[in-house]
PDB file of C-alpha atoms in Angstrom:
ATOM      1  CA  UNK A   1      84.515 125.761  87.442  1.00 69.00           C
ATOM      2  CA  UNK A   2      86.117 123.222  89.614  1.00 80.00           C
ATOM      3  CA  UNK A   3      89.489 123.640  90.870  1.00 88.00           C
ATOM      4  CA  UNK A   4      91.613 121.036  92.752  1.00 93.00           C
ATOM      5  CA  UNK A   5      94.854 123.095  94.702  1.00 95.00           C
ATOM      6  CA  UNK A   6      97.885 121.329  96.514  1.00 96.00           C
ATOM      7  CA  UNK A   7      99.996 122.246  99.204  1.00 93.00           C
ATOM      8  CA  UNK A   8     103.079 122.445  99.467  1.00 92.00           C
ATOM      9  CA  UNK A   9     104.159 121.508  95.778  1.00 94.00           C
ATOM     10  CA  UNK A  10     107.402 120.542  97.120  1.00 96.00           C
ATOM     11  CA  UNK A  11     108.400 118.771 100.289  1.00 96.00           C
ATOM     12  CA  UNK A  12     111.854 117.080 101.583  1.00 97.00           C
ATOM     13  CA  UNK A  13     111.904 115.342 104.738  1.00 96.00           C
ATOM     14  CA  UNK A  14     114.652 112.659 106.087  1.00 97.00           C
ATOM     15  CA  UNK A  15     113.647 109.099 106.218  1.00 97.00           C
ATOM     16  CA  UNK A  16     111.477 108.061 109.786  1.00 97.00           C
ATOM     17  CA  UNK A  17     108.902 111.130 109.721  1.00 97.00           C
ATOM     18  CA  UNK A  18     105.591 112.154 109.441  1.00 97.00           C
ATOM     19  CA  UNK A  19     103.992 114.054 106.662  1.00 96.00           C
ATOM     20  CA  UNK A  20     100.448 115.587 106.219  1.00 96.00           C
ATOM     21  CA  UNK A  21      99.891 116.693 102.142  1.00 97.00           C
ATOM     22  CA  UNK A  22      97.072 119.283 101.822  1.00 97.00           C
ATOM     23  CA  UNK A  23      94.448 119.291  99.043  1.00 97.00           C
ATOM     24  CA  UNK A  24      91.963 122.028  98.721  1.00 96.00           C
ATOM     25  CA  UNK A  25      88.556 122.078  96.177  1.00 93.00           C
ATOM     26  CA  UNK A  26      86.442 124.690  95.407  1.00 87.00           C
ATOM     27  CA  UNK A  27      83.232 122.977  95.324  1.00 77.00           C
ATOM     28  CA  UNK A  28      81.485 121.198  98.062  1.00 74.00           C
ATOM     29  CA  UNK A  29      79.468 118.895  95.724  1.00 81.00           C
ATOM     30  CA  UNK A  30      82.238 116.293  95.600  1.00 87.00           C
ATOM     31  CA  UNK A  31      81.225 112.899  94.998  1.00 89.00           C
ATOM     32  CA  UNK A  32      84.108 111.663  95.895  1.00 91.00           C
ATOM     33  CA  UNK A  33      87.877 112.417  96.217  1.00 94.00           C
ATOM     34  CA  UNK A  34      91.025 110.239  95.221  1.00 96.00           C
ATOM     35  CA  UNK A  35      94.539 110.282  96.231  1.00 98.00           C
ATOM     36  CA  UNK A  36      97.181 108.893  93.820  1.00 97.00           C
ATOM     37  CA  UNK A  37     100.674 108.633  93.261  1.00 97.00           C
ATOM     38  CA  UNK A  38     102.786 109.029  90.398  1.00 95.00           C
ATOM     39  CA  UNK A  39     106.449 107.805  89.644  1.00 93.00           C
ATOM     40  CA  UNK A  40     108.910 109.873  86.876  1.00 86.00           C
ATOM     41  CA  UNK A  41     107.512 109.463  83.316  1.00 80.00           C
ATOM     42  CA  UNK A  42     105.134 106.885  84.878  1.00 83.00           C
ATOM     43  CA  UNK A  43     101.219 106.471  84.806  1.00 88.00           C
ATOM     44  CA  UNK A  44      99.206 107.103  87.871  1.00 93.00           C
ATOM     45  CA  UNK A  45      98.631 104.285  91.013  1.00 94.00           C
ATOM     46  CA  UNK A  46      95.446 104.485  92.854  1.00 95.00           C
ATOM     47  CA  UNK A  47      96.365 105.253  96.675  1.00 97.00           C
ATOM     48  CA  UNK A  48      92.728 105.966  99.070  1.00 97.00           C
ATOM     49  CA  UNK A  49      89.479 106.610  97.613  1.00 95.00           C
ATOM     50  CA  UNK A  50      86.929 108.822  99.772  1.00 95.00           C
ATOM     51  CA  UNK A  51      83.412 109.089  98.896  1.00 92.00           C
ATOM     52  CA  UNK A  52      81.879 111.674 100.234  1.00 90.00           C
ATOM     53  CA  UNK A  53      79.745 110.479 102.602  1.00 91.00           C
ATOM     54  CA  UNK A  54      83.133 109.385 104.233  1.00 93.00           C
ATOM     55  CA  UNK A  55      85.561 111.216 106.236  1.00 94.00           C
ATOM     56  CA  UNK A  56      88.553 109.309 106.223  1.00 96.00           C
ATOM     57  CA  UNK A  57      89.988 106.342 104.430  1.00 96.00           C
ATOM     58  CA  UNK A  58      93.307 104.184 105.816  1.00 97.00           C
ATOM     59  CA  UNK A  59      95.580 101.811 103.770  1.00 96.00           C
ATOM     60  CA  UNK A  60      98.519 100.859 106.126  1.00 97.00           C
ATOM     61  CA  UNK A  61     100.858 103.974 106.569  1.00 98.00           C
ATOM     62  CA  UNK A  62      98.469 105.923 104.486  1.00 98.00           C
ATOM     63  CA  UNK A  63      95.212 107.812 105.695  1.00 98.00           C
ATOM     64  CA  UNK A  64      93.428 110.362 103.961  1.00 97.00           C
ATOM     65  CA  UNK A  65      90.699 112.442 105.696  1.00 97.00           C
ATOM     66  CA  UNK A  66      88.132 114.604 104.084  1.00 96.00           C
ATOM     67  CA  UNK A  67      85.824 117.784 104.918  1.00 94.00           C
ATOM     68  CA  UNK A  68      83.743 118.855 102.634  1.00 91.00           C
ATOM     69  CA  UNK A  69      82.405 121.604 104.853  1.00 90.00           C
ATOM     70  CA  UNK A  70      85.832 123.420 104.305  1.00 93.00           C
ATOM     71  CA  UNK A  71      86.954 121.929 101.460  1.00 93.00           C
ATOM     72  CA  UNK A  72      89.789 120.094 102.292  1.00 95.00           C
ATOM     73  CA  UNK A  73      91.421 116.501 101.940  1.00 97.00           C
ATOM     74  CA  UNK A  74      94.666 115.425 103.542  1.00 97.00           C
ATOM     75  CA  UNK A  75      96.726 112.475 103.193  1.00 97.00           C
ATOM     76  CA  UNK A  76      98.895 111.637 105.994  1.00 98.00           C
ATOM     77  CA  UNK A  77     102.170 109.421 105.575  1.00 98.00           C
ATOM     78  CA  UNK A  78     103.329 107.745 108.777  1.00 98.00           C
ATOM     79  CA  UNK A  79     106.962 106.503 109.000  1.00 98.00           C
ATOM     80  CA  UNK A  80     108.367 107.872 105.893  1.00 97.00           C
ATOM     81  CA  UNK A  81     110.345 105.599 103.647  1.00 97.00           C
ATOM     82  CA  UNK A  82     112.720 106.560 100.824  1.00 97.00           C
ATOM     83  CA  UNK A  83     110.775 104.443  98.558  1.00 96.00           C
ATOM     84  CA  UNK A  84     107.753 107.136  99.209  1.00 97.00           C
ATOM     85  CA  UNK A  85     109.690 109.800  96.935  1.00 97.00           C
ATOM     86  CA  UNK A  86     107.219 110.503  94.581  1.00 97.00           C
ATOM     87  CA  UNK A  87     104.808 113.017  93.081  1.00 96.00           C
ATOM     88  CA  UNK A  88     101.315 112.624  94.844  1.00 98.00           C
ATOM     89  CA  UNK A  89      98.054 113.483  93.417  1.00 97.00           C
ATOM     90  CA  UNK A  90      94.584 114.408  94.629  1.00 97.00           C
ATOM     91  CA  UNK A  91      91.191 114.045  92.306  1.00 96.00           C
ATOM     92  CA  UNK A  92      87.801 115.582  92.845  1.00 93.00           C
ATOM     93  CA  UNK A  93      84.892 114.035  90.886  1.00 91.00           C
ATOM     94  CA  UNK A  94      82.070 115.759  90.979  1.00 84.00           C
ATOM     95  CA  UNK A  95      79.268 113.426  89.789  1.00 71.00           C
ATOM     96  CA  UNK A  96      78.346 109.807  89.952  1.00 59.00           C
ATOM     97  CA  UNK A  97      78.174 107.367  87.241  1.00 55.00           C
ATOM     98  CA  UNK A  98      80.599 107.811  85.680  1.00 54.00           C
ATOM     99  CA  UNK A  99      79.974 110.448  82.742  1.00 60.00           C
ATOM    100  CA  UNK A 100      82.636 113.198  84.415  1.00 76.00           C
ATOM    101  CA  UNK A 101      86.245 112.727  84.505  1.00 88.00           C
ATOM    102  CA  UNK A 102      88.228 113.931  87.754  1.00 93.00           C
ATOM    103  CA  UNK A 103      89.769 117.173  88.473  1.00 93.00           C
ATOM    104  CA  UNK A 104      93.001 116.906  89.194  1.00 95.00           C
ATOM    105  CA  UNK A 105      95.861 119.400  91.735  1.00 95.00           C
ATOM    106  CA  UNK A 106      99.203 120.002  90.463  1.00 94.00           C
ATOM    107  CA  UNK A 107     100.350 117.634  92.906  1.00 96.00           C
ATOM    108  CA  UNK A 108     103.162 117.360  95.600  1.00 97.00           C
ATOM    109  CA  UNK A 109     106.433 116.377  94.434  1.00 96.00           C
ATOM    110  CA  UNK A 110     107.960 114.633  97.518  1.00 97.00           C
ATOM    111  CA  UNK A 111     111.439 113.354  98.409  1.00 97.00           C
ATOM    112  CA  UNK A 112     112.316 111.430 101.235  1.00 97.00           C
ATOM    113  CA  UNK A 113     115.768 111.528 102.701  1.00 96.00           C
ATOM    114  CA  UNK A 114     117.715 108.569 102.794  1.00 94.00           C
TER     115      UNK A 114
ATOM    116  CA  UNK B   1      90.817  96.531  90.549  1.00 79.00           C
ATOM    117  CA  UNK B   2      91.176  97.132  86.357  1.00 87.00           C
ATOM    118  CA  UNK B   3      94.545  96.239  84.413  1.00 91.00           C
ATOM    119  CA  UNK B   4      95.101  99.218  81.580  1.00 95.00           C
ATOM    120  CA  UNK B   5      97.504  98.883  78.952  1.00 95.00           C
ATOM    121  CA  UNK B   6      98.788 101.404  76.541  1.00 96.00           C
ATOM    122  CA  UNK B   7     101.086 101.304  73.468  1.00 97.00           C
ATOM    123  CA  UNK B   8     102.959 102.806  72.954  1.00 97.00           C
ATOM    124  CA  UNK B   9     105.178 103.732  75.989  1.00 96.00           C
ATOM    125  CA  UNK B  10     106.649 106.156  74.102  1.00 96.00           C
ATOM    126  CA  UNK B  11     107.733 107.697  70.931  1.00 97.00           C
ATOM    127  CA  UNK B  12     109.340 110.309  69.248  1.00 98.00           C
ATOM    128  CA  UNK B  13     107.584 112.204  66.393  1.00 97.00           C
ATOM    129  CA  UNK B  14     108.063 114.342  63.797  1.00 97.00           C
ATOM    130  CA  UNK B  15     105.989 117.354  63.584  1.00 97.00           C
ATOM    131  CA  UNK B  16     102.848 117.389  61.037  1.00 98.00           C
ATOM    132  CA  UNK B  17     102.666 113.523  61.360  1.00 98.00           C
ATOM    133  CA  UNK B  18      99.897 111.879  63.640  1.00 98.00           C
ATOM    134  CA  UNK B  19     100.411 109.182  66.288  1.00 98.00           C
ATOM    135  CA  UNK B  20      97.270 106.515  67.412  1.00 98.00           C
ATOM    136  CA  UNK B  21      97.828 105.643  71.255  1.00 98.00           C
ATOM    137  CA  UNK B  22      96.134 102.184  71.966  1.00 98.00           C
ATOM    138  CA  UNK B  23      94.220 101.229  75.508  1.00 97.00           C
ATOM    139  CA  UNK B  24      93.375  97.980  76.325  1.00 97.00           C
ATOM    140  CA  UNK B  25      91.261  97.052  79.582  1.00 96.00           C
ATOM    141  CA  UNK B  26      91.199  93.626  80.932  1.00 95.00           C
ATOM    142  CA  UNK B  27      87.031  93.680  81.612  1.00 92.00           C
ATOM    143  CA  UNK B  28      84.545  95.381  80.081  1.00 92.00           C
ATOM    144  CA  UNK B  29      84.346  98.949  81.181  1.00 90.00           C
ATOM    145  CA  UNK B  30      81.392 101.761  80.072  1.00 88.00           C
ATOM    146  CA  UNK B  31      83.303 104.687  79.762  1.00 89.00           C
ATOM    147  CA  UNK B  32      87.229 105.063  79.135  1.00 94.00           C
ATOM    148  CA  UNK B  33      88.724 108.608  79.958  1.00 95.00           C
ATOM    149  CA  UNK B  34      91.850 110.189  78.278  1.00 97.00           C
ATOM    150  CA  UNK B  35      94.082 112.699  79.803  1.00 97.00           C
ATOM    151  CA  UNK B  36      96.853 115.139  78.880  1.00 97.00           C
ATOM    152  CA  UNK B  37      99.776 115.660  81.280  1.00 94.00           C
ATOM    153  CA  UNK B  38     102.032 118.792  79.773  1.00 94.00           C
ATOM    154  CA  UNK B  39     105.326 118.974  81.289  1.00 89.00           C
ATOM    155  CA  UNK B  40     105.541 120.023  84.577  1.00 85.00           C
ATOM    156  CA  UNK B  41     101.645 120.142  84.814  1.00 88.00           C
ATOM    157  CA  UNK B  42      98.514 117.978  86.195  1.00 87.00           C
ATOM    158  CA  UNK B  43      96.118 116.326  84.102  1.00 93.00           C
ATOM    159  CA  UNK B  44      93.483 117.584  82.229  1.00 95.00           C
ATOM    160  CA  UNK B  45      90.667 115.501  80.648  1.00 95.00           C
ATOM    161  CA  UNK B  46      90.580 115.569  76.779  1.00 96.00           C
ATOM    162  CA  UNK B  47      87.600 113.569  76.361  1.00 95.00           C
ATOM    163  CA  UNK B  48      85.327 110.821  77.619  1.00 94.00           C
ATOM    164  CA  UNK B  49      84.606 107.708  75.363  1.00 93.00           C
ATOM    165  CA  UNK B  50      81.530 105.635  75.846  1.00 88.00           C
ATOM    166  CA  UNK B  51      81.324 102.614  73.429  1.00 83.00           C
ATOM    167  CA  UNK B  52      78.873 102.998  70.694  1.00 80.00           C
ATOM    168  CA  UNK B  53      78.803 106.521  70.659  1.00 83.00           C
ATOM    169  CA  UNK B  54      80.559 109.641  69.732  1.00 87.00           C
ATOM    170  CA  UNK B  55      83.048 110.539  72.109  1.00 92.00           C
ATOM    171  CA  UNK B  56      82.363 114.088  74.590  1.00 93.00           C
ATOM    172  CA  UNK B  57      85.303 116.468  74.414  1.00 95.00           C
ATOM    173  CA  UNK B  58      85.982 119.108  76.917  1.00 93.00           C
ATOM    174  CA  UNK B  59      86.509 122.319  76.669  1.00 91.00           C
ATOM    175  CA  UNK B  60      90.122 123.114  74.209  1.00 93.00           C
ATOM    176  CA  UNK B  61      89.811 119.851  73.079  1.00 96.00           C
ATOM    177  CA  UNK B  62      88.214 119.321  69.343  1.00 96.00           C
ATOM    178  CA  UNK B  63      87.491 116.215  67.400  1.00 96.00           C
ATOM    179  CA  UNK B  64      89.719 116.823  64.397  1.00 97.00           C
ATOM    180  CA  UNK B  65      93.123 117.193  66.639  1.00 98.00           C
ATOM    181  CA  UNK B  66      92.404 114.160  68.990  1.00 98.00           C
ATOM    182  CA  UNK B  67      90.074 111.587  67.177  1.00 97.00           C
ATOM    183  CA  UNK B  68      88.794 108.811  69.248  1.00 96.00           C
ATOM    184  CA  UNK B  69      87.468 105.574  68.661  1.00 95.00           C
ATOM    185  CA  UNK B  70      85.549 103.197  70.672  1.00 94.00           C
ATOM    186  CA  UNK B  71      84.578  99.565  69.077  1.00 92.00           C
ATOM    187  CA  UNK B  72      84.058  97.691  72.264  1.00 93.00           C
ATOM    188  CA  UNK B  73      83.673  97.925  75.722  1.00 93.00           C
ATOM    189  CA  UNK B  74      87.292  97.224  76.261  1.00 95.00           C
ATOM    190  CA  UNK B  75      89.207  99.386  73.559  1.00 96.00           C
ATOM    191  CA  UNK B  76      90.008 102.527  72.453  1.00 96.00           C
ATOM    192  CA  UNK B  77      92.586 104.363  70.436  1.00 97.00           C
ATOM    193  CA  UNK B  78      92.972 108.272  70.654  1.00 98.00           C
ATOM    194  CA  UNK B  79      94.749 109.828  68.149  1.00 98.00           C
ATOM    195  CA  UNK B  80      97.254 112.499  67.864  1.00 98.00           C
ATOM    196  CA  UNK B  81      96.953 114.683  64.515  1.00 98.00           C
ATOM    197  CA  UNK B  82      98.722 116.528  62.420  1.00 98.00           C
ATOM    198  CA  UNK B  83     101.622 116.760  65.686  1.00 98.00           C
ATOM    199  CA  UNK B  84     103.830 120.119  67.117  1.00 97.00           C
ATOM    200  CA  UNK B  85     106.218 120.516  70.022  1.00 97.00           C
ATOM    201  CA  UNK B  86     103.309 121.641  72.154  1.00 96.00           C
ATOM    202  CA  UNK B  87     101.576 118.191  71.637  1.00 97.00           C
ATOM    203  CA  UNK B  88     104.789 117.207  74.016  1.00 97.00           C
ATOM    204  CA  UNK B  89     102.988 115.299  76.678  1.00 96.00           C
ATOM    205  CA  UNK B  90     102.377 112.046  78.400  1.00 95.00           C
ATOM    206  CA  UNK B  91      98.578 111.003  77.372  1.00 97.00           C
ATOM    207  CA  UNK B  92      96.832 108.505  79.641  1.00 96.00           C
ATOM    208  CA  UNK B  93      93.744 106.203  79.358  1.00 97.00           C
ATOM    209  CA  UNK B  94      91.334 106.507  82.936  1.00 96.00           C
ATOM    210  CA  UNK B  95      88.713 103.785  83.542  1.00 94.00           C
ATOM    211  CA  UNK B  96      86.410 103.651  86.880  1.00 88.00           C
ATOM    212  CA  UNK B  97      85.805 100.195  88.692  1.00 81.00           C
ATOM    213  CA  UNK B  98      81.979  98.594  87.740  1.00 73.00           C
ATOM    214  CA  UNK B  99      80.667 101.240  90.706  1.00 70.00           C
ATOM    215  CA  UNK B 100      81.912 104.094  88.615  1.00 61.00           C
ATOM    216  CA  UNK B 101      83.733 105.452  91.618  1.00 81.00           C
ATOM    217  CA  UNK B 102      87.539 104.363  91.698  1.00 90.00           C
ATOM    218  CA  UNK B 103      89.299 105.278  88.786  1.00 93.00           C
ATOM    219  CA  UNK B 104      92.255 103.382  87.475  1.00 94.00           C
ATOM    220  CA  UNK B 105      95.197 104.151  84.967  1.00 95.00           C
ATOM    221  CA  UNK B 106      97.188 102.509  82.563  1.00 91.00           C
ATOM    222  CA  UNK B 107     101.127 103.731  82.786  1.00 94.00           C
ATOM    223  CA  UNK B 108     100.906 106.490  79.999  1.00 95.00           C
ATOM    224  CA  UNK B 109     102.142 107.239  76.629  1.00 96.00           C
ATOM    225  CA  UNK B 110     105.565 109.558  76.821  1.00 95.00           C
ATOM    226  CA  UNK B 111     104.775 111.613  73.305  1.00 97.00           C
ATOM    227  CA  UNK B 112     107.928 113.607  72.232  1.00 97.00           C
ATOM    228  CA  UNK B 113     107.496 115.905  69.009  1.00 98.00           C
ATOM    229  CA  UNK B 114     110.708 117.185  67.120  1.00 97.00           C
TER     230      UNK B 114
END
């Protein structure tokens, strides 16, 4: 069974900083790997996609790396904003075309610090 | 990029009734995706809906509690039966862009049950 962990599940940091959000899967036949965020009582907003043959994906302050090898994704904030506060999301799917879903973490609640 | 929406946003229920969530994609799409977020948790996938076809459940998840339908490629309604507290969740509809790799969300359905 695939499993999708996060860490940490909680982070505060003040406004101007760098983060680095960790995502962990059990299974090194990822097809790809998605990072998303999600608002209070809101749906989910597509951040970086990864395929697997890819080991890092940018989208300005945003970059998410992958390693299959070890089984790890981060995504990496630069210049923290309060408007970043958030709960963020990572997604393993583990086939193409489309028939399988995505596993999902329990995600990273974040707050940033006015 | 694919524009979901749902109705409802949210409702309030009473327990033993049934609720039908609508999704609505703005292109044609193979296979739609729904998702269960309990409080406080990730999502799971309920089922996977390809038009034309009966829809493929995962594991928990059984036809008679959360009926789906499929008419077209750009539709589908899951269903909510015979509703208790634990049914509490916010239910989302998941579609993948036309290379079946980035997947896309409409903003959820906030389901109460009293």
């Amino acid at each position: 069974k695939q499993e999708v962990t996060q860490i940490p599940a909680a982070l505060s940091v003040p406004e101007g900083e760098n983060l680095v959000l960790n995502c962990s899967f059990t299974d090194s036949a990822i097809y790809n790997l998605q990072w998303f965020r999600q608002d209070p009582g809101k749906g989910l907003t597509s951040l970086l996609l990864i395929q697997s043959s890819q080991r890092e994906q940018t989208s300005g302050r945003l970059n998410a790396s992958l390693d299959k090898s070890s089984g790890r994704s981060t995504l990496y904030i630069a210049a923290s904003q309060p408007g970043d506060s958030a709960t963020y999301l990572c997604a393993g799917k583990y086939s193409g075309g489309g028939a399988d879903g995505l596993t999902f973490g329990k995600g990273t609640h974040l707050i940033i610090q006015p | 990029s694919a524009v979901i929406s749902q109705k409802p946003s949210r409702d309030i229920c009473q327990r033993g009734t049934s609720l039908t969530i609508q999704c609505q994609v703005d292109s044609q799409v193979t296979m739609m995706f729904w998702y269960r977020q309990q409080p406080g948790q990730s999502l799971t996938l309920i089922a996977t809906a390809n038009q034309g076809s009966e829809a493929t459940y995962e594991s928990g998840f059984v036809i008679d509690k959360f009926p789906i339908s499929r008419p077209n490629l750009t539709f589908s309604t899951l269903t909510v039966s015979n509703m208790s507290p634990e049914d509490s969740s916010i239910y989302l509809c998941s579609v993948e862009s036309s290379g079946g790799d980035e997947a896309f969300f409409g903003q959820g359905t906030r389901l109460t049950v009293v």
